[in-house]
Short mmCIF file of C-alpha atoms in Angstrom, two decimals:
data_model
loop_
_atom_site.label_atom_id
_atom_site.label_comp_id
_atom_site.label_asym_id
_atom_site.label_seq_id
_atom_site.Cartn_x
_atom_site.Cartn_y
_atom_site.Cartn_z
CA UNK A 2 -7.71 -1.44 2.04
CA UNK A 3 -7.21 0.34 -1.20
CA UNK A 4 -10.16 3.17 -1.96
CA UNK A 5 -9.46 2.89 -5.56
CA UNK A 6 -7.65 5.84 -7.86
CA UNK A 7 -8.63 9.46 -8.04
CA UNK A 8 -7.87 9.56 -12.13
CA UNK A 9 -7.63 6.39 -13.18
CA UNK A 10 -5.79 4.65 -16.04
CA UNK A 11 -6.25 7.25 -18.27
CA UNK A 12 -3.47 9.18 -16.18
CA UNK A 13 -1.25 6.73 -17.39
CA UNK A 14 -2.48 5.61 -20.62
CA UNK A 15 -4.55 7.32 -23.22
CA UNK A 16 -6.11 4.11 -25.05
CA UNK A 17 -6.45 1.86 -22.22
CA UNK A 18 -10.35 1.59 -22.36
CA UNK A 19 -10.88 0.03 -26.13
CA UNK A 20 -12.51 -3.30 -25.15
CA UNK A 21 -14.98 -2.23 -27.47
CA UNK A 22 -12.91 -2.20 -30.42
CA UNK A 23 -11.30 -5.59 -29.94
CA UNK A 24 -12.01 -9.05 -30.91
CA UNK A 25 -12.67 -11.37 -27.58
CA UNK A 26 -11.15 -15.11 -28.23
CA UNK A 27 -10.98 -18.30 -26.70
CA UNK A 28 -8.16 -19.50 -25.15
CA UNK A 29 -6.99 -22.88 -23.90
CA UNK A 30 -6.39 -22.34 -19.91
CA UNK A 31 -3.43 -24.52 -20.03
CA UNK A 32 -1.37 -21.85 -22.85
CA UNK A 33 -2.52 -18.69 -20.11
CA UNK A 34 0.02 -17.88 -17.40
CA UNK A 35 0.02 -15.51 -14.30
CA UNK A 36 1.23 -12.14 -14.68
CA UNK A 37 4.92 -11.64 -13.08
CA UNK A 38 4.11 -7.92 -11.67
CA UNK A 39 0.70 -8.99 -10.32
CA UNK A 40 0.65 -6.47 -6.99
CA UNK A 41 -2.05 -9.02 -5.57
CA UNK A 42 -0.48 -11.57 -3.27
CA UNK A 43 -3.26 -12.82 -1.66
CA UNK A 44 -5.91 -14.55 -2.99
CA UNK A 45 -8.47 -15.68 -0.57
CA UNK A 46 -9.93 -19.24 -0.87
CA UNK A 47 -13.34 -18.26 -0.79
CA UNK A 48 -13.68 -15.39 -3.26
CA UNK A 49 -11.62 -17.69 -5.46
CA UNK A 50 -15.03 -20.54 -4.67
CA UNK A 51 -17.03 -17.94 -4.92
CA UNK A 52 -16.39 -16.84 -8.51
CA UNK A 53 -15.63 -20.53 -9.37
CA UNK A 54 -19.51 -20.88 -8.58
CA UNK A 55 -20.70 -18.18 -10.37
CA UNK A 56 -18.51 -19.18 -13.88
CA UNK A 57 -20.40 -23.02 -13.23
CA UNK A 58 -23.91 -20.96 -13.21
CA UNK A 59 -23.27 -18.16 -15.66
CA UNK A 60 -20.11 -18.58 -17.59
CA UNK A 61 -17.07 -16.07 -17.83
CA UNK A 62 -19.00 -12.85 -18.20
CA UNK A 63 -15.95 -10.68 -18.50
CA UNK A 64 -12.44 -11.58 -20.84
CA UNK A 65 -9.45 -11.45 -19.14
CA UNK A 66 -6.59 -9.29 -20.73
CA UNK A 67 -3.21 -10.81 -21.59
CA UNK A 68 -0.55 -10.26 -24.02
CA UNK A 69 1.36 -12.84 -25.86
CA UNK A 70 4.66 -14.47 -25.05
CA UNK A 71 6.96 -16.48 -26.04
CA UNK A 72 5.02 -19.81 -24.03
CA UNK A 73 1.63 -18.55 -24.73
CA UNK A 74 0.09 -15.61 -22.98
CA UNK A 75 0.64 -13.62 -20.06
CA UNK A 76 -2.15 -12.35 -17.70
CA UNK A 77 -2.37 -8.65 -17.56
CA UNK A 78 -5.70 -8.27 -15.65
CA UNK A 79 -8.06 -10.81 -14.47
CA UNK A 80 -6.32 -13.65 -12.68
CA UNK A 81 -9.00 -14.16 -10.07
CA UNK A 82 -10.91 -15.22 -13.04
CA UNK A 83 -8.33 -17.11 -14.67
CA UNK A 84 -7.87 -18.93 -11.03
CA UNK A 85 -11.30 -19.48 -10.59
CA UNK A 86 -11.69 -21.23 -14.03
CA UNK A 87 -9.15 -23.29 -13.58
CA UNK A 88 -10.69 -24.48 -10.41
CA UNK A 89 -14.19 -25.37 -12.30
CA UNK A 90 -12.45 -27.24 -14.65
CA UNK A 91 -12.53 -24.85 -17.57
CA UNK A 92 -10.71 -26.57 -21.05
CA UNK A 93 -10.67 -22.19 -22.31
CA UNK A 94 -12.07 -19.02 -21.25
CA UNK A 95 -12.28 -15.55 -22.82
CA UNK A 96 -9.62 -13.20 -23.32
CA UNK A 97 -8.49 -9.77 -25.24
CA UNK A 98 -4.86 -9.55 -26.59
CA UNK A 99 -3.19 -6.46 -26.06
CA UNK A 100 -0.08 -5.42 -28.05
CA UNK A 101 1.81 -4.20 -24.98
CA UNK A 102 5.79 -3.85 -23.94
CA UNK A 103 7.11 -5.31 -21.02
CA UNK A 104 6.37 -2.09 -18.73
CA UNK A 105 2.93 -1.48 -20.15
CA UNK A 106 1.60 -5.00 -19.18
CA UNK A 107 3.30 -4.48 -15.81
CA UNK A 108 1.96 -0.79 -15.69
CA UNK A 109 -1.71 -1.54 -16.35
CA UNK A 110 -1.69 -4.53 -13.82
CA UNK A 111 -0.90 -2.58 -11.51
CA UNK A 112 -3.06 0.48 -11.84
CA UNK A 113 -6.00 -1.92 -12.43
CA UNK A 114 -5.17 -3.88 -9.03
CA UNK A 115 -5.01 -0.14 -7.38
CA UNK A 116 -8.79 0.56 -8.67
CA UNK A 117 -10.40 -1.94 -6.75
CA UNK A 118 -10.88 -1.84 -2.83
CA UNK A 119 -9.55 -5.83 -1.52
CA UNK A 120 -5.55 -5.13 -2.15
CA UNK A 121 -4.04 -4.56 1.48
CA UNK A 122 -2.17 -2.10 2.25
CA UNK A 123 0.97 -3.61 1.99
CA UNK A 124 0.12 -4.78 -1.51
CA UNK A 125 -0.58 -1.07 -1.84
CA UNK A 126 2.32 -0.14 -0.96
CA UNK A 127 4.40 -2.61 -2.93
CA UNK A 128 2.11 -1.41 -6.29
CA UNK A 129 3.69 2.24 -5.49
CA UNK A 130 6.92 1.65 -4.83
CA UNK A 131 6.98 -0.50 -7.89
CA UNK A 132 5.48 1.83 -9.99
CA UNK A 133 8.37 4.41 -8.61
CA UNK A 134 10.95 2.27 -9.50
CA UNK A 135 10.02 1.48 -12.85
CA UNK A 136 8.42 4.76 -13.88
CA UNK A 137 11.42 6.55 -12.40
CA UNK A 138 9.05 9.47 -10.83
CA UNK A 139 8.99 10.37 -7.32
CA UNK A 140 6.45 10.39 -4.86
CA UNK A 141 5.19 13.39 -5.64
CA UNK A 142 4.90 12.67 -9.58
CA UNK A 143 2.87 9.67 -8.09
CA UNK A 144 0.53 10.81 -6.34
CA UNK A 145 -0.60 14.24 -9.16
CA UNK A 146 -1.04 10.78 -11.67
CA UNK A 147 -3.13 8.73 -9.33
CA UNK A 148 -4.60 11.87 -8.21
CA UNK A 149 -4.09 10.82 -4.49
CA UNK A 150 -1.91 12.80 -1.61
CA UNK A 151 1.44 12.28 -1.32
CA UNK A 152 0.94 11.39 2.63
CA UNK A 153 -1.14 8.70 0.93
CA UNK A 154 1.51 7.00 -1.08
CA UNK A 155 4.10 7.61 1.53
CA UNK A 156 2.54 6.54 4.37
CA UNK A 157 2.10 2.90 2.52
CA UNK A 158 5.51 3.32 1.15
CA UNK A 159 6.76 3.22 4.65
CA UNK A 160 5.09 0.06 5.93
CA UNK A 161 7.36 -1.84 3.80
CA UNK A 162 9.70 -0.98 6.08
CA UNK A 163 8.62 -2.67 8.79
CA UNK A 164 10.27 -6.12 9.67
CA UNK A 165 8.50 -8.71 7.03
CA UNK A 166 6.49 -10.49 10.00
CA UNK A 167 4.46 -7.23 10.99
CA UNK A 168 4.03 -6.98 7.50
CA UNK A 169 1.76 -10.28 6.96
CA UNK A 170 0.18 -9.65 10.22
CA UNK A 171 -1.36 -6.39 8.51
CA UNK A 172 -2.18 -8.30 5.58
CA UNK A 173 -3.30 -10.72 7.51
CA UNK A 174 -5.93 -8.33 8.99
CA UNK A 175 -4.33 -9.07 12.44
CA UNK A 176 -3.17 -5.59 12.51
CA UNK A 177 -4.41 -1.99 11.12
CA UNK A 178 -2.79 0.12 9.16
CA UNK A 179 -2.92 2.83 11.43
CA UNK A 180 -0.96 0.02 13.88
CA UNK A 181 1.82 -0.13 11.16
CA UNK A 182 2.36 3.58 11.07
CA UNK A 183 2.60 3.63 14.70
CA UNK A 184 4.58 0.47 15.63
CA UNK A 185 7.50 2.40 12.30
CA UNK A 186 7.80 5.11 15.40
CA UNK A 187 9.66 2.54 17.51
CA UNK A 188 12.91 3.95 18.40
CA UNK A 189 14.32 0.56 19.71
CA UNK A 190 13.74 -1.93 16.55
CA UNK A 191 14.62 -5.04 19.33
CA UNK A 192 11.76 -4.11 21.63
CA UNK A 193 9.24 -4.96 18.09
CA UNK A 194 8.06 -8.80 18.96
CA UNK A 195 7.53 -7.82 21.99
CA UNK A 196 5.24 -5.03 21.17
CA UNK A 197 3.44 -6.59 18.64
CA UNK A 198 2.78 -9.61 21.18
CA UNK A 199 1.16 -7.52 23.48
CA UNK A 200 -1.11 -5.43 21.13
CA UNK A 201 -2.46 -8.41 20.01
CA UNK A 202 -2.75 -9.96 23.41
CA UNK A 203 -4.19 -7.20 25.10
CA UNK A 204 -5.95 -6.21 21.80
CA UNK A 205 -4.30 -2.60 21.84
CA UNK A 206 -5.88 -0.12 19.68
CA UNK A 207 -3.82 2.58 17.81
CA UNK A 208 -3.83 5.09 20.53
CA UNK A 209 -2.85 3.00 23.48
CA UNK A 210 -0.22 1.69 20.88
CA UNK A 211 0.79 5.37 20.50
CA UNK A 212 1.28 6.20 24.23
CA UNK A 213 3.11 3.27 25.08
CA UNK A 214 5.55 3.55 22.50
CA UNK A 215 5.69 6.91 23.55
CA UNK A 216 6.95 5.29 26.81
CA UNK A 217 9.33 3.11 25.54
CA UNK A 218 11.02 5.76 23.33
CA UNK A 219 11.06 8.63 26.51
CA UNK A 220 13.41 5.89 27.91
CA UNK A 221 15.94 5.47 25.20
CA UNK A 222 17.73 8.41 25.04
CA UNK A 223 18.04 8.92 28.83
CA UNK A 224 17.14 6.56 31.29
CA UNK A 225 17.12 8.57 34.19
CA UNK A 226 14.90 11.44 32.33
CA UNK A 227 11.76 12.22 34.90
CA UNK A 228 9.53 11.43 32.39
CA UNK A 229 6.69 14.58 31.01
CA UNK A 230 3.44 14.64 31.44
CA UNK A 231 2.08 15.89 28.43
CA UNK A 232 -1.27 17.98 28.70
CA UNK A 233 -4.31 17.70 26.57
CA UNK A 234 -3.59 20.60 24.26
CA UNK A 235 -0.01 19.53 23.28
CA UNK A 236 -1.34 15.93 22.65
CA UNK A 237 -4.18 16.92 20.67
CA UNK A 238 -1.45 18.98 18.23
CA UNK A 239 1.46 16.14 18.41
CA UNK A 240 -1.97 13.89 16.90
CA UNK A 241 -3.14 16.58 14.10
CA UNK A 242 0.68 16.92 13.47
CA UNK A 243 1.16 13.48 12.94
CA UNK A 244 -1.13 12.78 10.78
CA UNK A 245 -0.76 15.77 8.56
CA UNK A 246 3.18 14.65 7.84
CA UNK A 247 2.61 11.15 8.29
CA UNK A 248 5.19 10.46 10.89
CA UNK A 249 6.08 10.97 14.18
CA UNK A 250 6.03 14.50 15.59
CA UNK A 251 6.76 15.58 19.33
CA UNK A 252 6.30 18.98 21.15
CA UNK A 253 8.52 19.67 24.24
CA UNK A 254 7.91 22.61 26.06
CA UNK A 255 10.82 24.21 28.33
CA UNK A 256 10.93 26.75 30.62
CA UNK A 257 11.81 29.50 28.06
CA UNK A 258 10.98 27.76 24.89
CA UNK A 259 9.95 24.78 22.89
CA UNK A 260 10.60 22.64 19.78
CA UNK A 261 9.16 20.38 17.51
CA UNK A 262 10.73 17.31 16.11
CA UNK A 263 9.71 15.60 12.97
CA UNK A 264 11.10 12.34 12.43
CA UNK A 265 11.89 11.07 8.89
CA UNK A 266 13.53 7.47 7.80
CA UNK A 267 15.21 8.29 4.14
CA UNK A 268 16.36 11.31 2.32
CA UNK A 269 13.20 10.37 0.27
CA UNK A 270 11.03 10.59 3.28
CA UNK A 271 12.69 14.25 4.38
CA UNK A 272 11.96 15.60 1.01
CA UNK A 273 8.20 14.66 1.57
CA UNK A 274 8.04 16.62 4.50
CA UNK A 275 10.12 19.58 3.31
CA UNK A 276 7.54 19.57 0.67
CA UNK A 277 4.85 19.41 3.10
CA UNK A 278 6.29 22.40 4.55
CA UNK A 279 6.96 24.69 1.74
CA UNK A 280 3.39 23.90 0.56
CA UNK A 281 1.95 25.41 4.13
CA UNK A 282 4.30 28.38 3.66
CA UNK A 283 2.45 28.89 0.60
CA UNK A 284 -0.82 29.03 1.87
CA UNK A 285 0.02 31.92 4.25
#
């Protein structure tokens, strides 16, 4: 789930927080509709009750934020709230009007959504890549705003990737995260349902996901490659590895030397790691 940002709106906008100086005003429910870039694609049926019980006790306590349109007003943040009236029966509810552009309303909708801790991670990695595309900034430009890593952002980039069914299983909750980043190491994409099938059958965690797709992948190349048992030391660095560039890595040891392999999926994704690199060579 989403931890929240490091820097908050304010890396983004400089007069985001001025609820104070603005008038609240009713609304009729029926003029208010849902915001187009809204990064939240699930809303579950009982927080939605559970807020729809708490507006019959105690009202609205906090306005929603939209911005008008041509047909009436467009959410910007707060359409739990706006659902959850609408499912008490509310005739208006609260809101502040923002004077904001098209990319400002879908800007702050977004960062809001990234603040709080319920979006999934593949809603957190749509609200990225979004925020890419429109901003035009890379990864790295990102993740300095939000004040997060760049493994961070990448590493929920990259579950979009993944065929759209092991996508809502991670939603879902049927699947981690960590299962996601694992199952995008699968050399042979056709092998996927029936990987997926068995981790939840046999209730696989990441690990045992790791080493048998380590299995599966040892056969593609060459099929008649005696396969290598790995010791505990090279293991135990292929696992730091991999989690410090947020991909794959392998050690092979030979005879008279070794190599490392780093795997990458874009040009976007190699430039991540190159700057993962140059940043260690830094530090030296």
């Amino acid at each position: 789930m989403a931890k929240g940002l490091g820097k908050g709106l304010n890396a983004f906008f400089t007069n985001v927080d001025k609820e104070s100086e603005e008038i609240i005003e009713e609304i009729k429910l029926k003029e208010i509709r849902p915001n187009p870039y809204q990064p939240r694609k699930i809303f579950t049926k009982e927080s939605i009750e559970e807020l729809k019980q708490s507006i019959l006790t105690h009202g609205i306590l906090q306005p929603i934020i939209v911005r008008k349109s041509i047909k009436g007003y467009e959410i910007v943040v707060g359409e739990r709230r706006y659902r959850a009236a609408k499912e008490a029966n509310m005739q208006t509810m609260p809101v502040i009007i923002r004077d904001l552009s098209e990319q400002q309303m879908m800007e702050l909708a977004i960062l809001e959504n990234l603040q709080r801790e319920d979006l999934t991670p593949i809603e957190e990695g749509a609200a990225y890549q979004l925020l890419i595309e429109k901003l035009k900034i890379t990864q790295e430009e990102l993740a300095k705003r939000l004040g997060k890593s760049r493994p961070h952002i990448a590493n929920h980039i990259r579950l979009l990737s993944l065929p759209a069914k092991v996508q809502e299983m991670i939603a879902d909750g049927k699947l981690t995260m960590g299962h996601g980043r694992t199952l995008l190491g699968l050399k042979k994409k056709s092998l996927m349902d029936t990987v997926v099938e068995k981790v939840l059958k046999d209730s696989l965690n990441v690990r045992q996901l790791e080493q048998w797709i380590g299995q599966l992948n040892e056969k593609v190349p060459r099929e008649t490659k005696k396969k290598e048992n790995k010791d505990v030391f090279i293991q135990s660095h292929e696992s730091s590895l991999r989690e410090r560039f947020g991909t794959n890595v392998h050690i092979k040891k030979g005879k008279k030397k070794g190599k490392i392999e780093i795997e990458f999926f874009s040009n976007d994704d190699l430039e991540r790691i190159l700057d993962l690199l140059d940043q260690q060579k830094e530090s030296i």
